[in-house]
């Protein structure tokens, strides 16, 4: 089995201001889980920047990025919402909304200038946040004695860091139960690591597969 990659998302909101020939473009991007969430972000921008002339927006939603909407909000057709949407598409993102509030500076930018300004503003706002990868991972649990739990916890933490896996919860009962969410193609590696550490006496138990958010490595 190989890990299945889904479109990425972002970890938190990002916001920047871009000035182009006296016009101010205030861009905000946020992670969202639904169209209603995205519309709430747009509405909040309208309230916050109430005196801006335009509040253009774009959103991509769904596990496979299969829902997309955009609005030019009074700008010439195709000069704002669609270019903003294209930035989200090029970045391979989903479950994200972008809204750009524009204060007109008195100088017309033309269609090309508007496309560049709106695209640049969204791109820079995305640069202000962090990408989160989405991967289909397999649940694996490891049961060890309480005396061995610390050693195996450190072992799994080290393995997770170099494997693109995610550490799960630890439960304590008669024994300690440690959890890992691993890419399917690294199950064999996890088995080998656990076997080597336990002399072959401990084996991970596999469970469900689930789409899981995995923070991108820092540049």
PDB file of C-alpha atoms in Angstrom:
ATOM      1  CA  UNK A   1       0.000   0.000   0.000  1.00  0.00           C
ATOM      2  CA  UNK A   2       1.152   3.564  -0.630  1.00  0.00           C
ATOM      3  CA  UNK A   3       0.136   6.736   1.164  1.00  0.00           C
ATOM      4  CA  UNK A   4      -2.607   8.609  -0.677  1.00  0.00           C
ATOM      5  CA  UNK A   5      -2.058  12.369  -0.847  1.00  0.00           C
ATOM      6  CA  UNK A   6      -4.973  14.779  -0.791  1.00  0.00           C
ATOM      7  CA  UNK A   7      -4.938  18.522  -1.462  1.00  0.00           C
ATOM      8  CA  UNK A   8      -3.183  20.459   1.282  1.00  0.00           C
ATOM      9  CA  UNK A   9      -4.726  23.070   3.553  1.00  0.00           C
ATOM     10  CA  UNK A  10      -3.316  25.780   5.828  1.00  0.00           C
ATOM     11  CA  UNK A  11      -2.780  25.727   9.567  1.00  0.00           C
ATOM     12  CA  UNK A  12      -4.038  29.198  10.481  1.00  0.00           C
ATOM     13  CA  UNK A  13      -5.037  32.561   9.086  1.00  0.00           C
ATOM     14  CA  UNK A  14      -2.609  34.786   7.205  1.00  0.00           C
ATOM     15  CA  UNK A  15      -3.003  38.479   6.389  1.00  0.00           C
ATOM     16  CA  UNK A  16      -1.028  41.058   4.403  1.00  0.00           C
ATOM     17  CA  UNK A  17      -1.486  44.457   2.808  1.00  0.00           C
ATOM     18  CA  UNK A  18      -0.263  45.218  -0.711  1.00  0.00           C
ATOM     19  CA  UNK A  19      -0.165  48.731  -2.186  1.00  0.00           C
ATOM     20  CA  UNK A  20      -0.373  49.075  -5.955  1.00  0.00           C
ATOM     21  CA  UNK A  21      -0.394  52.598  -7.453  1.00  0.00           C
ATOM     22  CA  UNK A  22      -2.059  54.044  -4.338  1.00  0.00           C
ATOM     23  CA  UNK A  23      -4.734  51.324  -4.092  1.00  0.00           C
ATOM     24  CA  UNK A  24      -4.572  49.245  -0.900  1.00  0.00           C
ATOM     25  CA  UNK A  25      -5.297  45.508  -1.132  1.00  0.00           C
ATOM     26  CA  UNK A  26      -5.799  43.862   2.270  1.00  0.00           C
ATOM     27  CA  UNK A  27      -5.753  40.091   1.835  1.00  0.00           C
ATOM     28  CA  UNK A  28      -6.737  37.485   4.391  1.00  0.00           C
ATOM     29  CA  UNK A  29      -6.713  33.710   4.022  1.00  0.00           C
ATOM     30  CA  UNK A  30      -8.205  31.306   6.554  1.00  0.00           C
ATOM     31  CA  UNK A  31      -8.741  27.558   6.864  1.00  0.00           C
ATOM     32  CA  UNK A  32     -12.461  26.704   6.773  1.00  0.00           C
ATOM     33  CA  UNK A  33     -14.559  23.568   6.945  1.00  0.00           C
ATOM     34  CA  UNK A  34     -17.652  24.596   4.983  1.00  0.00           C
ATOM     35  CA  UNK A  35     -19.141  27.185   2.642  1.00  0.00           C
ATOM     36  CA  UNK A  36     -20.888  28.713   5.661  1.00  0.00           C
ATOM     37  CA  UNK A  37     -17.545  29.097   7.448  1.00  0.00           C
ATOM     38  CA  UNK A  38     -16.038  30.730   4.354  1.00  0.00           C
ATOM     39  CA  UNK A  39     -18.966  33.132   4.020  1.00  0.00           C
ATOM     40  CA  UNK A  40     -18.564  34.074   7.683  1.00  0.00           C
ATOM     41  CA  UNK A  41     -14.909  35.016   7.024  1.00  0.00           C
ATOM     42  CA  UNK A  42     -15.959  37.161   4.062  1.00  0.00           C
ATOM     43  CA  UNK A  43     -18.691  38.812   6.137  1.00  0.00           C
ATOM     44  CA  UNK A  44     -16.167  39.552   8.890  1.00  0.00           C
ATOM     45  CA  UNK A  45     -13.876  41.246   6.358  1.00  0.00           C
ATOM     46  CA  UNK A  46     -16.781  43.383   5.140  1.00  0.00           C
ATOM     47  CA  UNK A  47     -17.468  44.504   8.713  1.00  0.00           C
ATOM     48  CA  UNK A  48     -13.827  45.101   9.560  1.00  0.00           C
ATOM     49  CA  UNK A  49     -12.988  47.004   6.359  1.00  0.00           C
ATOM     50  CA  UNK A  50     -16.467  48.480   5.998  1.00  0.00           C
ATOM     51  CA  UNK A  51     -15.344  51.499   3.955  1.00  0.00           C
ATOM     52  CA  UNK A  52     -13.402  49.499   1.325  1.00  0.00           C
ATOM     53  CA  UNK A  53     -14.793  49.684  -2.207  1.00  0.00           C
ATOM     54  CA  UNK A  54     -14.547  45.953  -2.991  1.00  0.00           C
ATOM     55  CA  UNK A  55     -14.369  42.698  -1.012  1.00  0.00           C
ATOM     56  CA  UNK A  56     -13.382  40.086  -3.583  1.00  0.00           C
ATOM     57  CA  UNK A  57     -13.200  36.431  -2.573  1.00  0.00           C
ATOM     58  CA  UNK A  58     -12.362  32.887  -3.558  1.00  0.00           C
ATOM     59  CA  UNK A  59     -12.789  29.575  -1.781  1.00  0.00           C
ATOM     60  CA  UNK A  60     -11.924  25.923  -2.369  1.00  0.00           C
ATOM     61  CA  UNK A  61     -13.551  23.225  -0.242  1.00  0.00           C
ATOM     62  CA  UNK A  62     -13.826  19.459   0.081  1.00  0.00           C
ATOM     63  CA  UNK A  63     -11.427  16.598   0.635  1.00  0.00           C
ATOM     64  CA  UNK A  64     -10.786  16.455  -3.117  1.00  0.00           C
ATOM     65  CA  UNK A  65     -11.091  20.236  -3.624  1.00  0.00           C
ATOM     66  CA  UNK A  66     -14.287  19.653  -5.583  1.00  0.00           C
ATOM     67  CA  UNK A  67     -16.141  22.807  -4.481  1.00  0.00           C
ATOM     68  CA  UNK A  68     -14.928  26.217  -5.650  1.00  0.00           C
ATOM     69  CA  UNK A  69     -16.483  29.669  -5.702  1.00  0.00           C
ATOM     70  CA  UNK A  70     -15.250  33.178  -6.441  1.00  0.00           C
ATOM     71  CA  UNK A  71     -16.583  36.729  -6.561  1.00  0.00           C
ATOM     72  CA  UNK A  72     -15.307  39.885  -8.261  1.00  0.00           C
ATOM     73  CA  UNK A  73     -17.585  42.000  -6.032  1.00  0.00           C
ATOM     74  CA  UNK A  74     -17.926  44.823  -8.552  1.00  0.00           C
ATOM     75  CA  UNK A  75     -14.466  44.649 -10.108  1.00  0.00           C
ATOM     76  CA  UNK A  76     -14.377  44.019 -13.890  1.00  0.00           C
ATOM     77  CA  UNK A  77     -15.326  40.408 -14.603  1.00  0.00           C
ATOM     78  CA  UNK A  78     -12.437  37.986 -14.282  1.00  0.00           C
ATOM     79  CA  UNK A  79      -9.961  40.456 -12.748  1.00  0.00           C
ATOM     80  CA  UNK A  80     -10.225  39.483  -9.063  1.00  0.00           C
ATOM     81  CA  UNK A  81     -12.131  36.389  -7.899  1.00  0.00           C
ATOM     82  CA  UNK A  82     -10.915  34.008 -10.609  1.00  0.00           C
ATOM     83  CA  UNK A  83      -7.234  35.067 -10.335  1.00  0.00           C
ATOM     84  CA  UNK A  84      -7.496  34.637  -6.550  1.00  0.00           C
ATOM     85  CA  UNK A  85      -9.010  31.193  -7.067  1.00  0.00           C
ATOM     86  CA  UNK A  86      -6.194  30.286  -9.445  1.00  0.00           C
ATOM     87  CA  UNK A  87      -3.641  31.062  -6.728  1.00  0.00           C
ATOM     88  CA  UNK A  88      -5.394  28.630  -4.357  1.00  0.00           C
ATOM     89  CA  UNK A  89      -5.532  26.018  -7.132  1.00  0.00           C
ATOM     90  CA  UNK A  90      -1.858  26.428  -8.064  1.00  0.00           C
ATOM     91  CA  UNK A  91      -0.890  25.988  -4.410  1.00  0.00           C
ATOM     92  CA  UNK A  92      -2.866  22.735  -4.325  1.00  0.00           C
ATOM     93  CA  UNK A  93      -5.036  23.868  -1.423  1.00  0.00           C
ATOM     94  CA  UNK A  94      -8.509  23.067  -0.175  1.00  0.00           C
ATOM     95  CA  UNK A  95     -10.693  24.037   2.793  1.00  0.00           C
ATOM     96  CA  UNK A  96      -9.421  27.601   2.515  1.00  0.00           C
ATOM     97  CA  UNK A  97     -11.000  30.984   1.775  1.00  0.00           C
ATOM     98  CA  UNK A  98      -9.299  34.140   0.555  1.00  0.00           C
ATOM     99  CA  UNK A  99     -10.833  37.621   0.754  1.00  0.00           C
ATOM    100  CA  UNK A 100      -9.206  40.820  -0.500  1.00  0.00           C
ATOM    101  CA  UNK A 101     -10.596  44.204   0.519  1.00  0.00           C
ATOM    102  CA  UNK A 102      -9.582  47.022  -1.836  1.00  0.00           C
ATOM    103  CA  UNK A 103      -9.368  50.718  -1.095  1.00  0.00           C
ATOM    104  CA  UNK A 104      -9.288  52.540  -4.430  1.00  0.00           C
ATOM    105  CA  UNK A 105      -6.371  54.975  -4.665  1.00  0.00           C
ATOM    106  CA  UNK A 106      -7.672  57.089  -7.519  1.00  0.00           C
ATOM    107  CA  UNK A 107      -5.553  55.491 -10.264  1.00  0.00           C
ATOM    108  CA  UNK A 108      -7.117  52.869 -12.521  1.00  0.00           C
ATOM    109  CA  UNK A 109      -4.936  49.755 -12.754  1.00  0.00           C
ATOM    110  CA  UNK A 110      -6.440  48.169 -15.857  1.00  0.00           C
ATOM    111  CA  UNK A 111      -7.400  44.515 -16.145  1.00  0.00           C
ATOM    112  CA  UNK A 112      -3.810  43.228 -16.057  1.00  0.00           C
ATOM    113  CA  UNK A 113      -2.922  45.389 -13.078  1.00  0.00           C
ATOM    114  CA  UNK A 114      -5.939  44.182 -11.123  1.00  0.00           C
ATOM    115  CA  UNK A 115      -5.176  40.531 -11.870  1.00  0.00           C
ATOM    116  CA  UNK A 116      -1.597  40.983 -10.687  1.00  0.00           C
ATOM    117  CA  UNK A 117      -2.581  42.895  -7.556  1.00  0.00           C
ATOM    118  CA  UNK A 118      -5.250  40.458  -6.399  1.00  0.00           C
ATOM    119  CA  UNK A 119      -3.087  37.419  -7.204  1.00  0.00           C
ATOM    120  CA  UNK A 120      -0.047  38.889  -5.439  1.00  0.00           C
ATOM    121  CA  UNK A 121      -2.058  39.801  -2.344  1.00  0.00           C
ATOM    122  CA  UNK A 122      -3.448  36.279  -1.935  1.00  0.00           C
ATOM    123  CA  UNK A 123      -0.071  34.684  -2.645  1.00  0.00           C
ATOM    124  CA  UNK A 124       1.638  36.828  -0.003  1.00  0.00           C
ATOM    125  CA  UNK A 125      -1.109  36.112   2.533  1.00  0.00           C
ATOM    126  CA  UNK A 126      -0.580  32.381   1.971  1.00  0.00           C
ATOM    127  CA  UNK A 127       3.150  32.880   2.496  1.00  0.00           C
ATOM    128  CA  UNK A 128       2.223  34.281   5.924  1.00  0.00           C
ATOM    129  CA  UNK A 129       0.786  30.951   7.076  1.00  0.00           C
ATOM    130  CA  UNK A 130       1.891  27.317   7.088  1.00  0.00           C
ATOM    131  CA  UNK A 131       0.867  24.429   4.873  1.00  0.00           C
ATOM    132  CA  UNK A 132      -0.703  21.304   6.355  1.00  0.00           C
ATOM    133  CA  UNK A 133      -0.489  18.105   4.311  1.00  0.00           C
ATOM    134  CA  UNK A 134      -3.384  15.656   4.300  1.00  0.00           C
ATOM    135  CA  UNK A 135      -2.525  11.990   4.068  1.00  0.00           C
ATOM    136  CA  UNK A 136      -4.371   8.700   4.381  1.00  0.00           C
ATOM    137  CA  UNK A 137      -2.686   7.074   7.365  1.00  0.00           C
ATOM    138  CA  UNK A 138      -3.066   3.724   9.118  1.00  0.00           C
ATOM    139  CA  UNK A 139      -3.662   3.464  12.842  1.00  0.00           C
ATOM    140  CA  UNK A 140      -1.147   1.276  14.658  1.00  0.00           C
ATOM    141  CA  UNK A 141      -1.008   0.562  18.398  1.00  0.00           C
ATOM    142  CA  UNK A 142       1.855  -0.836  20.441  1.00  0.00           C
ATOM    143  CA  UNK A 143       1.252  -2.381  23.855  1.00  0.00           C
ATOM    144  CA  UNK A 144       4.170  -2.595  26.284  1.00  0.00           C
ATOM    145  CA  UNK A 145       4.722  -2.762  30.035  1.00  0.00           C
ATOM    146  CA  UNK A 146       4.734   0.432  32.064  1.00  0.00           C
ATOM    147  CA  UNK A 147       8.446  -0.045  32.686  1.00  0.00           C
ATOM    148  CA  UNK A 148       9.091  -0.036  28.930  1.00  0.00           C
ATOM    149  CA  UNK A 149       6.674   2.735  28.009  1.00  0.00           C
ATOM    150  CA  UNK A 150       9.213   5.554  28.225  1.00  0.00           C
ATOM    151  CA  UNK A 151      11.713   3.774  25.996  1.00  0.00           C
ATOM    152  CA  UNK A 152       9.114   2.921  23.368  1.00  0.00           C
ATOM    153  CA  UNK A 153       7.619   6.401  23.521  1.00  0.00           C
ATOM    154  CA  UNK A 154      11.034   7.876  22.660  1.00  0.00           C
ATOM    155  CA  UNK A 155      11.525   5.246  19.954  1.00  0.00           C
ATOM    156  CA  UNK A 156       8.187   6.057  18.307  1.00  0.00           C
ATOM    157  CA  UNK A 157       8.753   9.807  18.536  1.00  0.00           C
ATOM    158  CA  UNK A 158      12.059   9.456  16.701  1.00  0.00           C
ATOM    159  CA  UNK A 159      10.507   7.162  14.090  1.00  0.00           C
ATOM    160  CA  UNK A 160       7.566   9.534  13.541  1.00  0.00           C
ATOM    161  CA  UNK A 161       9.868  12.519  12.981  1.00  0.00           C
ATOM    162  CA  UNK A 162      11.710  10.842  10.130  1.00  0.00           C
ATOM    163  CA  UNK A 163       8.750   8.982   8.622  1.00  0.00           C
ATOM    164  CA  UNK A 164       6.003  11.564   8.040  1.00  0.00           C
ATOM    165  CA  UNK A 165       3.805   9.768  10.554  1.00  0.00           C
ATOM    166  CA  UNK A 166       1.765  11.261  13.409  1.00  0.00           C
ATOM    167  CA  UNK A 167       2.019  10.292  17.061  1.00  0.00           C
ATOM    168  CA  UNK A 168      -1.309   9.335  18.640  1.00  0.00           C
ATOM    169  CA  UNK A 169      -2.493   9.100  22.233  1.00  0.00           C
ATOM    170  CA  UNK A 170      -1.004   6.965  25.000  1.00  0.00           C
ATOM    171  CA  UNK A 171      -3.403   5.047  27.248  1.00  0.00           C
ATOM    172  CA  UNK A 172      -2.440   3.442  30.545  1.00  0.00           C
ATOM    173  CA  UNK A 173      -4.212   0.362  31.825  1.00  0.00           C
ATOM    174  CA  UNK A 174      -2.705  -2.994  32.762  1.00  0.00           C
ATOM    175  CA  UNK A 175      -0.072  -2.048  30.167  1.00  0.00           C
ATOM    176  CA  UNK A 176       0.799   1.116  28.258  1.00  0.00           C
ATOM    177  CA  UNK A 177      -0.802   1.446  24.821  1.00  0.00           C
ATOM    178  CA  UNK A 178       0.991   3.786  22.423  1.00  0.00           C
ATOM    179  CA  UNK A 179      -0.496   4.901  19.115  1.00  0.00           C
ATOM    180  CA  UNK A 180       0.925   5.965  15.766  1.00  0.00           C
ATOM    181  CA  UNK A 181      -0.745   7.011  12.502  1.00  0.00           C
ATOM    182  CA  UNK A 182       1.584   5.817   9.763  1.00  0.00           C
ATOM    183  CA  UNK A 183       1.712   6.025   5.965  1.00  0.00           C
ATOM    184  CA  UNK A 184       0.574   2.609   4.648  1.00  0.00           C
ATOM    185  CA  UNK A 185       3.843   2.037   2.789  1.00  0.00           C
ATOM    186  CA  UNK A 186       5.820   2.424   6.036  1.00  0.00           C
ATOM    187  CA  UNK A 187       3.985  -0.264   8.015  1.00  0.00           C
ATOM    188  CA  UNK A 188       6.825  -2.708   7.324  1.00  0.00           C
ATOM    189  CA  UNK A 189       9.366  -0.174   8.578  1.00  0.00           C
ATOM    190  CA  UNK A 190       7.360   0.320  11.775  1.00  0.00           C
ATOM    191  CA  UNK A 191       7.177  -3.442  12.311  1.00  0.00           C
ATOM    192  CA  UNK A 192      10.928  -3.770  11.841  1.00  0.00           C
ATOM    193  CA  UNK A 193      11.664  -0.900  14.228  1.00  0.00           C
ATOM    194  CA  UNK A 194       9.427  -2.345  16.949  1.00  0.00           C
ATOM    195  CA  UNK A 195      10.773  -5.859  16.432  1.00  0.00           C
ATOM    196  CA  UNK A 196      14.378  -4.686  16.697  1.00  0.00           C
ATOM    197  CA  UNK A 197      13.651  -2.752  19.906  1.00  0.00           C
ATOM    198  CA  UNK A 198      11.751  -5.615  21.545  1.00  0.00           C
ATOM    199  CA  UNK A 199      13.738  -8.605  20.352  1.00  0.00           C
ATOM    200  CA  UNK A 200      10.712  -9.678  18.341  1.00  0.00           C
ATOM    201  CA  UNK A 201       8.387  -9.850  21.345  1.00  0.00           C
ATOM    202  CA  UNK A 202       6.238  -6.805  20.483  1.00  0.00           C
ATOM    203  CA  UNK A 203       4.296  -6.280  17.270  1.00  0.00           C
ATOM    204  CA  UNK A 204       2.146  -3.274  16.299  1.00  0.00           C
ATOM    205  CA  UNK A 205      -1.557  -3.938  15.885  1.00  0.00           C
ATOM    206  CA  UNK A 206      -3.050  -2.300  12.793  1.00  0.00           C
ATOM    207  CA  UNK A 207      -6.468  -0.652  12.670  1.00  0.00           C
ATOM    208  CA  UNK A 208      -8.443   1.781  10.526  1.00  0.00           C
ATOM    209  CA  UNK A 209      -7.241   4.128   7.829  1.00  0.00           C
ATOM    210  CA  UNK A 210      -8.050   7.830   8.193  1.00  0.00           C
ATOM    211  CA  UNK A 211      -7.272  11.087   6.425  1.00  0.00           C
ATOM    212  CA  UNK A 212      -5.023  12.944   8.861  1.00  0.00           C
ATOM    213  CA  UNK A 213      -3.483  16.437   8.888  1.00  0.00           C
ATOM    214  CA  UNK A 214       0.327  16.347   8.890  1.00  0.00           C
ATOM    215  CA  UNK A 215       2.154  19.675   9.407  1.00  0.00           C
ATOM    216  CA  UNK A 216       4.605  20.447   6.600  1.00  0.00           C
ATOM    217  CA  UNK A 217       8.270  20.460   7.533  1.00  0.00           C
ATOM    218  CA  UNK A 218       9.694  23.896   8.277  1.00  0.00           C
ATOM    219  CA  UNK A 219      11.761  25.301   5.396  1.00  0.00           C
TER     220      UNK A 219
END
